[in-house]
PDB file of C-alpha atoms in Angstrom:
ATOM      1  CA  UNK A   1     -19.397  -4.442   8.098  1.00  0.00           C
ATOM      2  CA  UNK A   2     -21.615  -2.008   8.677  1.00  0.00           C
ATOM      3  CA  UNK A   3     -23.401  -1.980   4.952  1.00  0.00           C
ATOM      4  CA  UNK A   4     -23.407  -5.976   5.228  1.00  0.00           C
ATOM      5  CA  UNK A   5     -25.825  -5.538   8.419  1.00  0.00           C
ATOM      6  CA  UNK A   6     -28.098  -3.490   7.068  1.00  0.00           C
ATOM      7  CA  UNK A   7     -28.620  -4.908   4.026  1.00  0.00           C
ATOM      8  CA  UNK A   8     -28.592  -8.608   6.040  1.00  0.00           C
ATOM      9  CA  UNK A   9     -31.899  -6.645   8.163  1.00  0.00           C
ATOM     10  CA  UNK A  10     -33.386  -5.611   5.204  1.00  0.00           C
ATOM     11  CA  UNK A  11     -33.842  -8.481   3.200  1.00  0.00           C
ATOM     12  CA  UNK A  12     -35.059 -10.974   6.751  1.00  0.00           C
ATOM     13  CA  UNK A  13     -37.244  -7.895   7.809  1.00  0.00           C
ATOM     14  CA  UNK A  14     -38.923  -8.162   4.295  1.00  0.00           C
ATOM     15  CA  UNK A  15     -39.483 -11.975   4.777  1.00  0.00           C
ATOM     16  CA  UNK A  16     -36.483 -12.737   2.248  1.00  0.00           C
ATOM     17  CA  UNK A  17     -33.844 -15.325   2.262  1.00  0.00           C
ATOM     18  CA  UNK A  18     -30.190 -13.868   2.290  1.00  0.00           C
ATOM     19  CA  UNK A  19     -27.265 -15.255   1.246  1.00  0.00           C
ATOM     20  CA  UNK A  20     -24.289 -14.406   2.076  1.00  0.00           C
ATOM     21  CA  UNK A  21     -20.601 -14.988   0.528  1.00  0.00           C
ATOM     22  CA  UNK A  22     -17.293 -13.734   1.095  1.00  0.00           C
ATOM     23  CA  UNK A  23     -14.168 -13.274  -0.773  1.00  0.00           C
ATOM     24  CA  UNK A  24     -10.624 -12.702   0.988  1.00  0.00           C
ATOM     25  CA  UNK A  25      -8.865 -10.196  -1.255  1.00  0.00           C
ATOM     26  CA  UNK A  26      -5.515 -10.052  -0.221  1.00  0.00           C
ATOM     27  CA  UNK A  27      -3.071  -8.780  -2.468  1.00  0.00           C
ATOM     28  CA  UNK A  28      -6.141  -8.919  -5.101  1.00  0.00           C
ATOM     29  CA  UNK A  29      -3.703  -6.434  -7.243  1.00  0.00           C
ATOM     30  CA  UNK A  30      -0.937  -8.537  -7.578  1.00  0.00           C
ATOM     31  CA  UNK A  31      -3.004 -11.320  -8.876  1.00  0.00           C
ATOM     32  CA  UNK A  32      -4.366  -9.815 -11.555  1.00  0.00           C
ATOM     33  CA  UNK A  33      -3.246 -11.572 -14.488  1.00  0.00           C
ATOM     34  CA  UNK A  34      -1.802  -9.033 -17.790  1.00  0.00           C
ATOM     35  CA  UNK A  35      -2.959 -11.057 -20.190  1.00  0.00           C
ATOM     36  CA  UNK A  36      -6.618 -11.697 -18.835  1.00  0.00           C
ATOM     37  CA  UNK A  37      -7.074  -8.165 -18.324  1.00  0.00           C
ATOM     38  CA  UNK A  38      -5.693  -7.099 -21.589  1.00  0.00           C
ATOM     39  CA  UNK A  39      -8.638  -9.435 -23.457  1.00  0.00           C
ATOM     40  CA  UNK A  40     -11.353  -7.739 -21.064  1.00  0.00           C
ATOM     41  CA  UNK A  41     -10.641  -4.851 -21.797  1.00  0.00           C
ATOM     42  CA  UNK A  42     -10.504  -5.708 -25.635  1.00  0.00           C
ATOM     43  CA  UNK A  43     -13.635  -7.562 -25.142  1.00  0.00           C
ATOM     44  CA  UNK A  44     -14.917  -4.301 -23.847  1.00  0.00           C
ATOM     45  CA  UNK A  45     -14.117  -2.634 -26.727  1.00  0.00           C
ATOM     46  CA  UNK A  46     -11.599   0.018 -25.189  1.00  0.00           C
ATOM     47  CA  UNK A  47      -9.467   1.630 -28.035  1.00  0.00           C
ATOM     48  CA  UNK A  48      -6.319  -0.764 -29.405  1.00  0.00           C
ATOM     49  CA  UNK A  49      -3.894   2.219 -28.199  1.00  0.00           C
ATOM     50  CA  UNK A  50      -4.742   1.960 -24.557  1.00  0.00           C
ATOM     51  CA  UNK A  51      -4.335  -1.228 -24.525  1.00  0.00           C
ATOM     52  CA  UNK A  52      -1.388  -1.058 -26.264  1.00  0.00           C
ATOM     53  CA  UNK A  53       0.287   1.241 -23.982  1.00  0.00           C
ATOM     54  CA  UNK A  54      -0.608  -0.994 -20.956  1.00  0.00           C
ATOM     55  CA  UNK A  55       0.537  -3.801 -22.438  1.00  0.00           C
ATOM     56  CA  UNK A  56       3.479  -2.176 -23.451  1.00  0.00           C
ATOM     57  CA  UNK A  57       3.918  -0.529 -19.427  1.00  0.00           C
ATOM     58  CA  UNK A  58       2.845  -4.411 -17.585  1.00  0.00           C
ATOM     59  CA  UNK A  59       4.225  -6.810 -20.461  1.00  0.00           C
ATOM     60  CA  UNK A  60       7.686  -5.728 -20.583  1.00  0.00           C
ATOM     61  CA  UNK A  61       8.366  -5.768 -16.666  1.00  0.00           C
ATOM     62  CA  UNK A  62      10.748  -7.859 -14.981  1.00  0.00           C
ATOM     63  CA  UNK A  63      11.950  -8.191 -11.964  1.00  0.00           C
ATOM     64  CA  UNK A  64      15.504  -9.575 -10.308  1.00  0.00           C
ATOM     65  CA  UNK A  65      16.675 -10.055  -6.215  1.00  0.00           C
ATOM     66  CA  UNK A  66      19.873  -8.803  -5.033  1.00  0.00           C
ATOM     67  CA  UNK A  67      21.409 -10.492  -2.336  1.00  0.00           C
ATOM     68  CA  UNK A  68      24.425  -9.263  -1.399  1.00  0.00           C
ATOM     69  CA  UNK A  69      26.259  -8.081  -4.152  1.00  0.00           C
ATOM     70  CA  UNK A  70      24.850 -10.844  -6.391  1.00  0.00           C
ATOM     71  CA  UNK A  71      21.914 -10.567  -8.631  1.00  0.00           C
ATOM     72  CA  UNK A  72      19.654 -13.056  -9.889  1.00  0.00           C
ATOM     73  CA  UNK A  73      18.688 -13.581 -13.495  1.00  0.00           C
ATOM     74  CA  UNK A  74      15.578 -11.604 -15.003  1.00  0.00           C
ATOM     75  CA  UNK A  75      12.113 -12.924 -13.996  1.00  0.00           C
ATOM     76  CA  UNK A  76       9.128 -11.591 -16.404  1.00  0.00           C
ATOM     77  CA  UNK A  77       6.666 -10.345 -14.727  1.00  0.00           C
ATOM     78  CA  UNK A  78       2.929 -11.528 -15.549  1.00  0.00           C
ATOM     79  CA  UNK A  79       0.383 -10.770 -12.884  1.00  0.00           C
ATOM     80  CA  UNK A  80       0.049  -7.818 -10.904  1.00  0.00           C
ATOM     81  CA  UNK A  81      -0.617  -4.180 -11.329  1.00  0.00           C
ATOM     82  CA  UNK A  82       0.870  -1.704  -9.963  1.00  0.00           C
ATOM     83  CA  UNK A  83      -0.075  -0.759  -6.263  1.00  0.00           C
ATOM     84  CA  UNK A  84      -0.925   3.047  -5.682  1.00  0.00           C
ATOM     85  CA  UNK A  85      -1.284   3.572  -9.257  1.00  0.00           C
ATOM     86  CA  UNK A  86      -3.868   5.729 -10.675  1.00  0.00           C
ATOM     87  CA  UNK A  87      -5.111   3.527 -13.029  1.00  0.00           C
ATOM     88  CA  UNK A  88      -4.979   0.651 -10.325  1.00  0.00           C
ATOM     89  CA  UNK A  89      -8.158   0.871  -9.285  1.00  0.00           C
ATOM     90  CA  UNK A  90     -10.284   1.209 -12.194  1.00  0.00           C
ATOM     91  CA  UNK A  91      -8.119  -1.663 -13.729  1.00  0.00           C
ATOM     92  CA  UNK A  92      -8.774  -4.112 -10.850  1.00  0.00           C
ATOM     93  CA  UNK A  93     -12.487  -3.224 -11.041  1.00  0.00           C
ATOM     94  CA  UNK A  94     -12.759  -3.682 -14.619  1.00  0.00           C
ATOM     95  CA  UNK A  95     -11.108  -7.407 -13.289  1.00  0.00           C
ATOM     96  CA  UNK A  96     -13.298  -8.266 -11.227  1.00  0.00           C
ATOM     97  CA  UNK A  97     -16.470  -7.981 -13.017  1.00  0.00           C
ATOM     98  CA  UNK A  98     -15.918 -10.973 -14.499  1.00  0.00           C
ATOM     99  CA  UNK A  99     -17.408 -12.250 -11.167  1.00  0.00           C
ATOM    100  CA  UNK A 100     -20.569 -10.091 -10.719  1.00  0.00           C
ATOM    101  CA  UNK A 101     -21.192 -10.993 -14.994  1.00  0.00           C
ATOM    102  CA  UNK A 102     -20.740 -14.700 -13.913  1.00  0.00           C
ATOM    103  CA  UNK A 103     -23.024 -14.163 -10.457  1.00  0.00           C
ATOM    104  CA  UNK A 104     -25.912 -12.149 -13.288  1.00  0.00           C
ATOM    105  CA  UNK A 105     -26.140 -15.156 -15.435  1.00  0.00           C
ATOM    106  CA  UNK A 106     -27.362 -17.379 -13.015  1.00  0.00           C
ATOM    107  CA  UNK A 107     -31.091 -18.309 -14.475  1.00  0.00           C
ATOM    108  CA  UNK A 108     -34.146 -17.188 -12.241  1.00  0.00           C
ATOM    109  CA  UNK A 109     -31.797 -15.928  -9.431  1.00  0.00           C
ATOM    110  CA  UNK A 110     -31.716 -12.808  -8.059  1.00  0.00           C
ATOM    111  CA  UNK A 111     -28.379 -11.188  -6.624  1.00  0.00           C
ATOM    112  CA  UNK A 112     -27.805  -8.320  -4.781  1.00  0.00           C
ATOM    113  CA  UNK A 113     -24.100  -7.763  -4.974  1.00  0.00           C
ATOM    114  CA  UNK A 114     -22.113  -5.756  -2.445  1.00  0.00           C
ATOM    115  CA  UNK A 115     -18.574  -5.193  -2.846  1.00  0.00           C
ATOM    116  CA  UNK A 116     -16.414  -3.508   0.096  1.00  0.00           C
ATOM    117  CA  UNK A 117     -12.774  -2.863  -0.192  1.00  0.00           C
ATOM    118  CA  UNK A 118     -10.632  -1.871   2.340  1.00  0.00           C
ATOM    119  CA  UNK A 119      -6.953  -0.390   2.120  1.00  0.00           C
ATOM    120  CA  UNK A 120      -5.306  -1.719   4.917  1.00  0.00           C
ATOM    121  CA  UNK A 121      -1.691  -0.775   4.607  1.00  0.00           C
TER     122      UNK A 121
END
C-alpha cells in the first residue's frame, strides 16, 4: 500500500490525473491456463524444448479425490501451475503480461503500471 501512496502523491502533487485500478489475485496460479501459456511463451519465441518439457510436466497431470476408501475417476488437469515451484513465478509473470501489453496499446494514453504481489499463506 505503501508504493500505491506515493506514487498516488506524486502524480496530484505534479498537477496530474491518477487513475487507479485494482485486480484481486487470488489463487492467480491456479488459474493460469496450460494451453494459453504454452502459446505465449511460443509467441515469445522461447526454444520448442522448454516448452516441450512443460507441456509435457502440466499437460499430462490429473488429479482424483479419495473419499473413504473409494476413488473417483481421473480428472485432467488444465489450469494451474504449480504453487512453490521455482519456475512458478517467472511463469505467472510471463502470464500476466498479456495485461500490461493490452494496458500499452491503448492510443495517446499514458500508463504507469504498478504491480504488487503478496504471499499470504
Amino acid at each position: 500500500m505503501f508504493v500505491v501512496t506515493q506514487v498516488v502523491n506524486y502524480f496530484i502533487s505534479h498537477d496530474s490525473n491518477v487513475y487507479l485500478a485494482s485486480l484481486d489475485a487470488t489463487k492467480a496460479f491456479d488459474r493460469i491456463h496450460h494451453i494459453k501459456l504454452f502459446n505465449m511463451l511460443s509467441d515469445l519465441n522461447f526454444p520448442a524444448s522448454i516448452i516441450e518439457v512443460l507441456f509435457n510436466w502440466y499437460c499430462k497431470t490429473f488429479t482424483m479425490v479419495r473419499w473413504k476408501n473409494t476413488l473417483s475417476h481421473a480428472v485432467h488437469v488444465r489450469s494451474g501451475i504449480r504453487q512453490e515451484g521455482i519456475l512458478s513465478p517467472f511463469l505467472f509473470n510471463i502470464y500476466i503480461n498479456s495485461i500490461i501489453t493490452a494496458f500499452s496499446d491503448v492510443q495517446n494514453t499514458i500508463f504507469k503500471i504498478v504491480f504488487y504481489f503478496e504471499n499470504t499463506k
